[in-house]
Amino acid sequence: MLYLNFGTSKKYIDNVHVKDVKKTDTGNVFVPVGHGDIDWKGQMNDLKTDGYAGNIVIETHCKPLLELTRKSVEYVRNICNI
């Protein structure tokens, strides 16, 4: 899992752009949030701990678009307890 630490810059974050990707031997493949290489649960927990109250924007690049966007939204709501 890829985990990003934004340290002191976290206080300047107003929008979080969420998408997920799985690295393969032939390149990157976009997947629903929670099914890729990014540790979104850890990222969201850190934002919550830091008192983040901004927007969470989900961008889906995988198809079927509507179905997998809903799946991504459900995953983010679940890990954020909303």
The first five atom37 places (N, CA, C, CB, O) and aatype in JSON, in Angstrom:
{
  "aatype": [12, 10, 18, 10, 2, 13, 7, 16, 15, 11, 11, 18, 9, 3, 2, 19, 8, 19, 11, 3, 19, 11, 11, 16, 3, 16, 7, 2, 19, 13, 19, 14, 19, 7, 8, 7, 3, 9, 3, 17, 11, 7, 5, 12, 2, 3, 10, 11, 16, 3, 7, 18, 0, 7, 2, 9, 19, 9, 6, 16, 8, 4, 11, 14, 10, 10, 6, 10, 16, 1, 11, 15, 19, 6, 18, 19, 1, 2, 9, 4, 2, 9],
  "atom_mask": [
    [1, 1, 1, 1, 1],
    [1, 1, 1, 1, 1],
    [1, 1, 1, 1, 1],
    [1, 1, 1, 1, 1],
    [1, 1, 1, 1, 1],
    [1, 1, 1, 1, 1],
    [1, 1, 1, 0, 1],
    [1, 1, 1, 1, 1],
    [1, 1, 1, 1, 1],
    [1, 1, 1, 1, 1],
    [1, 1, 1, 1, 1],
    [1, 1, 1, 1, 1],
    [1, 1, 1, 1, 1],
    [1, 1, 1, 1, 1],
    [1, 1, 1, 1, 1],
    [1, 1, 1, 1, 1],
    [1, 1, 1, 1, 1],
    [1, 1, 1, 1, 1],
    [1, 1, 1, 1, 1],
    [1, 1, 1, 1, 1],
    [1, 1, 1, 1, 1],
    [1, 1, 1, 1, 1],
    [1, 1, 1, 1, 1],
    [1, 1, 1, 1, 1],
    [1, 1, 1, 1, 1],
    [1, 1, 1, 1, 1],
    [1, 1, 1, 0, 1],
    [1, 1, 1, 1, 1],
    [1, 1, 1, 1, 1],
    [1, 1, 1, 1, 1],
    [1, 1, 1, 1, 1],
    [1, 1, 1, 1, 1],
    [1, 1, 1, 1, 1],
    [1, 1, 1, 0, 1],
    [1, 1, 1, 1, 1],
    [1, 1, 1, 0, 1],
    [1, 1, 1, 1, 1],
    [1, 1, 1, 1, 1],
    [1, 1, 1, 1, 1],
    [1, 1, 1, 1, 1],
    [1, 1, 1, 1, 1],
    [1, 1, 1, 0, 1],
    [1, 1, 1, 1, 1],
    [1, 1, 1, 1, 1],
    [1, 1, 1, 1, 1],
    [1, 1, 1, 1, 1],
    [1, 1, 1, 1, 1],
    [1, 1, 1, 1, 1],
    [1, 1, 1, 1, 1],
    [1, 1, 1, 1, 1],
    [1, 1, 1, 0, 1],
    [1, 1, 1, 1, 1],
    [1, 1, 1, 1, 1],
    [1, 1, 1, 0, 1],
    [1, 1, 1, 1, 1],
    [1, 1, 1, 1, 1],
    [1, 1, 1, 1, 1],
    [1, 1, 1, 1, 1],
    [1, 1, 1, 1, 1],
    [1, 1, 1, 1, 1],
    [1, 1, 1, 1, 1],
    [1, 1, 1, 1, 1],
    [1, 1, 1, 1, 1],
    [1, 1, 1, 1, 1],
    [1, 1, 1, 1, 1],
    [1, 1, 1, 1, 1],
    [1, 1, 1, 1, 1],
    [1, 1, 1, 1, 1],
    [1, 1, 1, 1, 1],
    [1, 1, 1, 1, 1],
    [1, 1, 1, 1, 1],
    [1, 1, 1, 1, 1],
    [1, 1, 1, 1, 1],
    [1, 1, 1, 1, 1],
    [1, 1, 1, 1, 1],
    [1, 1, 1, 1, 1],
    [1, 1, 1, 1, 1],
    [1, 1, 1, 1, 1],
    [1, 1, 1, 1, 1],
    [1, 1, 1, 1, 1],
    [1, 1, 1, 1, 1],
    [1, 1, 1, 1, 1]
  ],
  "atom_positions": [
    [[0.83, -1.19, 0.0], [0.0, 0.0, 0.0], [0.86, 1.25, 0.0], [-0.94, 0.0, 1.2], [1.88, 1.31, 0.69]],
    [[0.46, 2.21, -0.76], [1.15, 3.49, -0.81], [0.52, 4.41, 0.21], [1.09, 4.11, -2.24], [-0.7, 4.61, 0.22]],
    [[1.35, 4.99, 1.09], [0.87, 5.89, 2.11], [1.62, 7.2, 1.98], [1.04, 5.28, 3.53], [2.85, 7.21, 1.94]],
    [[0.9, 8.29, 1.91], [1.52, 9.6, 1.77], [1.41, 10.37, 3.08], [0.87, 10.4, 0.63], [0.35, 10.39, 3.7]],
    [[2.5, 10.98, 3.5], [2.5, 11.79, 4.71], [2.72, 13.24, 4.3], [3.6, 11.32, 5.72], [3.76, 13.59, 3.76]],
    [[1.73, 14.07, 4.56], [1.8, 15.46, 4.14], [2.35, 16.39, 5.21], [0.44, 15.93, 3.72], [2.51, 17.59, 4.97]],
    [[2.63, 15.85, 6.38], [3.27, 16.62, 7.45], [2.63, 17.96, 7.71], [0.0, 0.0, 0.0], [1.42, 18.06, 7.91]],
    [[3.45, 19.01, 7.71], [2.98, 20.35, 8.06], [2.08, 20.98, 7.0], [4.15, 21.25, 8.32], [1.41, 21.97, 7.28]],
    [[2.05, 20.44, 5.8], [1.21, 21.03, 4.75], [-0.26, 20.66, 4.9], [1.7, 20.58, 3.38], [-1.11, 21.23, 4.22]],
    [[-0.58, 19.72, 5.8], [-1.98, 19.3, 5.97], [-2.91, 20.45, 6.31], [-2.06, 18.25, 7.06], [-4.08, 20.44, 5.9]],
    [[-2.42, 21.44, 7.04], [-3.29, 22.55, 7.44], [-3.74, 23.4, 6.25], [-2.56, 23.43, 8.45], [-4.66, 24.21, 6.38]],
    [[-3.1, 23.24, 5.1], [-3.46, 24.0, 3.91], [-4.37, 23.23, 2.95], [-2.21, 24.42, 3.19], [-4.76, 23.77, 1.91]],
    [[-4.71, 22.0, 3.27], [-5.52, 21.17, 2.38], [-7.0, 21.5, 2.56], [-5.27, 19.67, 2.65], [-7.54, 21.39, 3.67]],
    [[-7.66, 21.92, 1.48], [-9.09, 22.24, 1.5], [-9.92, 21.23, 0.72], [-9.32, 23.62, 0.94], [-11.12, 21.1, 0.96]],
    [[-9.3, 20.52, -0.2], [-9.99, 19.52, -1.02], [-9.1, 18.29, -1.14], [-10.34, 20.1, -2.42], [-7.9, 18.4, -1.36]],
    [[-9.71, 17.13, -1.01], [-8.98, 15.88, -1.18], [-9.55, 15.19, -2.42], [-9.09, 14.97, 0.08], [-10.74, 14.89, -2.48]],
    [[-8.68, 14.95, -3.37], [-9.05, 14.31, -4.65], [-8.73, 12.83, -4.51], [-8.28, 14.97, -5.89], [-7.58, 12.45, -4.28]],
    [[-9.75, 11.98, -4.64], [-9.6, 10.56, -4.37], [-9.81, 9.74, -5.65], [-10.58, 10.11, -3.28], [-10.85, 9.83, -6.29]],
    [[-8.81, 8.94, -5.99], [-8.93, 7.92, -7.02], [-7.91, 6.85, -6.68], [-8.7, 8.51, -8.47], [-7.0, 7.1, -5.89]],
    [[-8.03, 5.69, -7.25], [-7.13, 4.6, -6.9], [-6.59, 3.95, -8.16], [-7.84, 3.57, -6.03], [-7.24, 3.94, -9.21]],
    [[-5.4, 3.4, -8.04], [-4.71, 2.8, -9.18], [-3.97, 1.55, -8.7], [-3.72, 3.81, -9.83], [-3.5, 1.47, -7.57]],
    [[-3.89, 0.6, -9.59], [-3.15, -0.63, -9.34], [-2.01, -0.67, -10.36], [-4.07, -1.91, -9.44], [-2.25, -0.62, -11.56]],
    [[-0.78, -0.76, -9.86], [0.36, -0.85, -10.78], [0.49, -2.28, -11.27], [1.68, -0.39, -10.09], [0.41, -3.23, -10.49]],
    [[0.7, -2.44, -12.57], [0.89, -3.75, -13.17], [2.18, -3.72, -13.98], [-0.33, -4.15, -14.06], [2.79, -2.66, -14.15]],
    [[2.58, -4.84, -14.47], [3.79, -4.92, -15.3], [3.67, -4.12, -16.59], [4.09, -6.37, -15.64], [4.67, -3.68, -17.15]],
    [[2.44, -3.92, -17.05], [2.23, -3.2, -18.3], [1.81, -1.74, -18.09], [1.17, -3.91, -19.11], [1.6, -1.02, -19.07]],
    [[1.71, -1.3, -16.85], [1.33, 0.09, -16.58], [0.32, 0.18, -15.45], [0.0, 0.0, 0.0], [0.07, -0.79, -14.73]],
    [[-0.26, 1.36, -15.3], [-1.24, 1.6, -14.25], [-2.66, 1.3, -14.74], [-1.15, 3.04, -13.76], [-3.01, 1.61, -15.87]],
    [[-3.45, 0.7, -13.85], [-4.85, 0.42, -14.15], [-5.69, 1.09, -13.07], [-5.13, -1.13, -14.22], [-5.48, 0.84, -11.88]],
    [[-6.63, 1.94, -13.47], [-7.51, 2.57, -12.5], [-8.54, 1.57, -12.0], [-8.2, 3.8, -13.11], [-9.11, 0.81, -12.77]],
    [[-8.76, 1.58, -10.68], [-9.67, 0.64, -10.02], [-10.55, 1.43, -9.04], [-8.89, -0.5, -9.29], [-10.23, 2.57, -8.72]],
    [[-11.64, 0.82, -8.57], [-12.45, 1.51, -7.57], [-11.61, 1.83, -6.32], [-13.68, 0.65, -7.19], [-10.69, 1.09, -5.97]],
    [[-11.95, 2.93, -5.67], [-11.24, 3.32, -4.45], [-11.3, 2.18, -3.44], [-11.85, 4.62, -3.85], [-12.36, 1.6, -3.19]],
    [[-10.15, 1.86, -2.87], [-10.04, 0.77, -1.9], [-9.54, -0.52, -2.49], [0.0, 0.0, 0.0], [-9.27, -1.47, -1.76]],
    [[-9.41, -0.57, -3.82], [-8.97, -1.8, -4.49], [-7.6, -1.63, -5.16], [-9.99, -2.22, -5.52], [-7.15, -2.52, -5.89]],
    [[-6.96, -0.51, -4.91], [-5.68, -0.24, -5.54], [-4.53, -0.21, -4.56], [0.0, 0.0, 0.0], [-4.59, -0.82, -3.49]],
    [[-3.49, 0.5, -4.93], [-2.25, 0.53, -4.17], [-2.19, 1.63, -3.11], [-1.1, 0.7, -5.1], [-1.24, 1.68, -2.33]],
    [[-3.17, 2.5, -3.06], [-3.16, 3.63, -2.12], [-3.89, 3.24, -0.84], [-3.81, 4.88, -2.76], [-4.98, 2.66, -0.88]],
    [[-3.3, 3.57, 0.28], [-3.89, 3.3, 1.6], [-4.87, 4.42, 1.96], [-2.78, 3.16, 2.69], [-4.56, 5.28, 2.77]],
    [[-6.05, 4.38, 1.33], [-7.03, 5.44, 1.57], [-7.57, 5.41, 2.99], [-8.17, 5.33, 0.58], [-7.88, 6.47, 3.54]],
    [[-7.68, 4.26, 3.58], [-8.16, 4.19, 4.96], [-7.2, 4.93, 5.89], [-8.31, 2.71, 5.42], [-7.64, 5.71, 6.73]],
    [[-5.92, 4.7, 5.73], [-4.91, 5.4, 6.52], [-4.91, 6.9, 6.26], [0.0, 0.0, 0.0], [-4.78, 7.7, 7.18]],
    [[-5.05, 7.28, 4.98], [-5.07, 8.69, 4.62], [-6.28, 9.39, 5.25], [-5.09, 8.86, 3.1], [-6.15, 10.48, 5.81]],
    [[-7.44, 8.77, 5.15], [-8.66, 9.37, 5.71], [-8.6, 9.43, 7.24], [-9.9, 8.58, 5.27], [-9.07, 10.4, 7.84]],
    [[-8.04, 8.42, 7.86], [-7.88, 8.45, 9.32], [-6.99, 9.6, 9.75], [-7.3, 7.12, 9.83], [-7.29, 10.28, 10.73]],
    [[-5.9, 9.83, 9.03], [-5.02, 10.95, 9.36], [-5.73, 12.29, 9.19], [-3.77, 10.92, 8.49], [-5.61, 13.18, 10.03]],
    [[-6.48, 12.43, 8.09], [-7.21, 13.68, 7.88], [-8.23, 13.91, 8.99], [-7.92, 13.66, 6.51], [-8.38, 15.03, 9.48]],
    [[-8.91, 12.86, 9.39], [-9.9, 12.97, 10.47], [-9.21, 13.36, 11.78], [-10.67, 11.63, 10.65], [-9.69, 14.23, 12.5]],
    [[-8.09, 12.72, 12.09], [-7.33, 13.02, 13.3], [-6.89, 14.48, 13.31], [-6.12, 12.1, 13.41], [-6.86, 15.12, 14.37]],
    [[-6.54, 15.0, 12.14], [-6.09, 16.4, 12.03], [-7.24, 17.4, 11.98], [-5.23, 16.55, 10.8], [-7.01, 18.6, 11.87]],
    [[-8.49, 16.89, 12.04], [-9.65, 17.78, 12.05], [-10.07, 18.27, 10.68], [0.0, 0.0, 0.0], [-10.72, 19.31, 10.57]],
    [[-9.71, 17.55, 9.65], [-10.08, 17.95, 8.28], [-11.59, 18.04, 8.14], [-9.51, 16.96, 7.25], [-12.32, 17.12, 8.53]],
    [[-12.06, 19.16, 7.59], [-13.5, 19.35, 7.39], [-13.8, 19.83, 5.97], [-14.04, 20.36, 8.41], [-14.86, 20.41, 5.72]],
    [[-12.88, 19.59, 5.04], [-13.06, 20.04, 3.67], [-13.78, 19.03, 2.81], [0.0, 0.0, 0.0], [-14.39, 18.08, 3.3]],
    [[-13.69, 19.23, 1.53], [-14.36, 18.38, 0.55], [-13.55, 17.13, 0.24], [-14.6, 19.15, -0.73], [-12.32, 17.12, 0.31]],
    [[-14.27, 16.06, -0.09], [-13.66, 14.84, -0.61], [-14.27, 14.64, -1.99], [-13.91, 13.59, 0.34], [-15.48, 14.44, -2.12]],
    [[-13.43, 14.68, -3.01], [-13.87, 14.56, -4.4], [-13.41, 13.2, -4.92], [-13.31, 15.72, -5.28], [-12.22, 12.88, -4.89]],
    [[-14.36, 12.4, -5.41], [-14.04, 11.07, -5.93], [-14.05, 11.13, -7.45], [-15.04, 10.0, -5.4], [-15.02, 11.57, -8.07]],
    [[-12.95, 10.67, -8.03], [-12.84, 10.61, -9.49], [-12.65, 9.16, -9.9], [-11.66, 11.5, -10.01], [-11.72, 8.49, -9.45]],
    [[-13.53, 8.69, -10.73], [-13.47, 7.3, -11.17], [-13.09, 7.24, -12.64], [-14.83, 6.58, -10.92], [-13.7, 7.9, -13.48]],
    [[-12.07, 6.46, -12.95], [-11.62, 6.29, -14.33], [-11.86, 4.87, -14.83], [-10.13, 6.64, -14.45], [-11.41, 4.51, -15.92]],
    [[-12.56, 4.05, -14.05], [-12.76, 2.66, -14.44], [-14.22, 2.42, -14.82], [-12.33, 1.7, -13.3], [-15.12, 3.13, -14.36]],
    [[-14.43, 1.44, -15.65], [-15.76, 1.16, -16.17], [-16.25, -0.22, -15.74], [-15.78, 1.27, -17.69], [-15.43, -1.13, -15.61]],
    [[-17.54, -0.39, -15.53], [-18.63, 0.53, -15.82], [-18.64, 1.71, -14.84], [-19.98, -0.21, -15.78], [-18.63, 1.52, -13.62]],
    [[-18.65, 2.91, -15.38], [-18.45, 4.14, -14.65], [-19.42, 4.33, -13.49], [-18.56, 5.29, -15.58], [-18.98, 4.55, -12.36]],
    [[-20.71, 4.26, -13.73], [-21.7, 4.51, -12.69], [-21.59, 3.49, -11.56], [-23.11, 4.49, -13.27], [-21.59, 3.85, -10.38]],
    [[-21.5, 2.23, -11.9], [-21.43, 1.16, -10.9], [-20.18, 1.29, -10.03], [-21.44, -0.21, -11.58], [-20.26, 1.18, -8.81]],
    [[-19.03, 1.52, -10.65], [-17.78, 1.59, -9.9], [-17.61, 2.91, -9.16], [-16.61, 1.36, -10.82], [-16.9, 2.98, -8.16]],
    [[-18.26, 3.97, -9.65], [-18.28, 5.23, -8.9], [-19.09, 5.03, -7.62], [-18.88, 6.38, -9.75], [-18.67, 5.47, -6.55]],
    [[-20.23, 4.38, -7.73], [-21.03, 4.1, -6.53], [-20.24, 3.25, -5.53], [-22.33, 3.38, -6.91], [-20.31, 3.48, -4.32]],
    [[-19.51, 2.27, -6.03], [-18.7, 1.41, -5.18], [-17.62, 2.24, -4.47], [-18.05, 0.27, -6.01], [-17.36, 2.03, -3.28]],
    [[-17.0, 3.15, -5.18], [-15.98, 4.02, -4.6], [-16.57, 4.93, -3.53], [-15.31, 4.85, -5.68], [-15.99, 5.1, -2.46]],
    [[-17.73, 5.52, -3.82], [-18.4, 6.39, -2.85], [-18.75, 5.61, -1.59], [-19.68, 7.02, -3.47], [-18.55, 6.1, -0.48]],
    [[-19.28, 4.42, -1.76], [-19.63, 3.57, -0.62], [-18.39, 3.26, 0.24], [-20.29, 2.25, -1.11], [-18.46, 3.31, 1.47]],
    [[-17.29, 2.95, -0.4], [-16.06, 2.65, 0.34], [-15.59, 3.87, 1.14], [-14.95, 2.19, -0.65], [-15.24, 3.75, 2.31]],
    [[-15.57, 5.04, 0.5], [-15.12, 6.24, 1.19], [-16.06, 6.6, 2.34], [-15.01, 7.42, 0.2], [-15.61, 6.98, 3.42]],
    [[-17.35, 6.49, 2.12], [-18.31, 6.75, 3.21], [-18.08, 5.79, 4.37], [-19.77, 6.62, 2.7], [-18.14, 6.19, 5.54]],
    [[-17.81, 4.56, 4.05], [-17.59, 3.55, 5.09], [-16.33, 3.86, 5.92], [-17.46, 2.15, 4.46], [-16.38, 3.82, 7.15]],
    [[-15.23, 4.16, 5.26], [-14.0, 4.41, 6.02], [-14.03, 5.76, 6.74], [-12.79, 4.36, 5.09], [-13.27, 5.98, 7.69]],
    [[-14.92, 6.67, 6.3], [-15.05, 7.97, 6.96], [-16.2, 7.98, 7.97], [-15.26, 9.07, 5.93], [-16.42, 8.97, 8.67]],
    [[-16.93, 6.87, 8.04], [-18.09, 6.75, 8.93], [-19.14, 7.83, 8.66], [-17.64, 6.84, 10.38], [-19.64, 8.46, 9.59]],
    [[-19.47, 8.03, 7.36], [-20.52, 9.0, 7.0], [-21.56, 8.33, 6.13], [-19.93, 10.22, 6.28], [-22.53, 8.97, 5.73]]
  ]
}
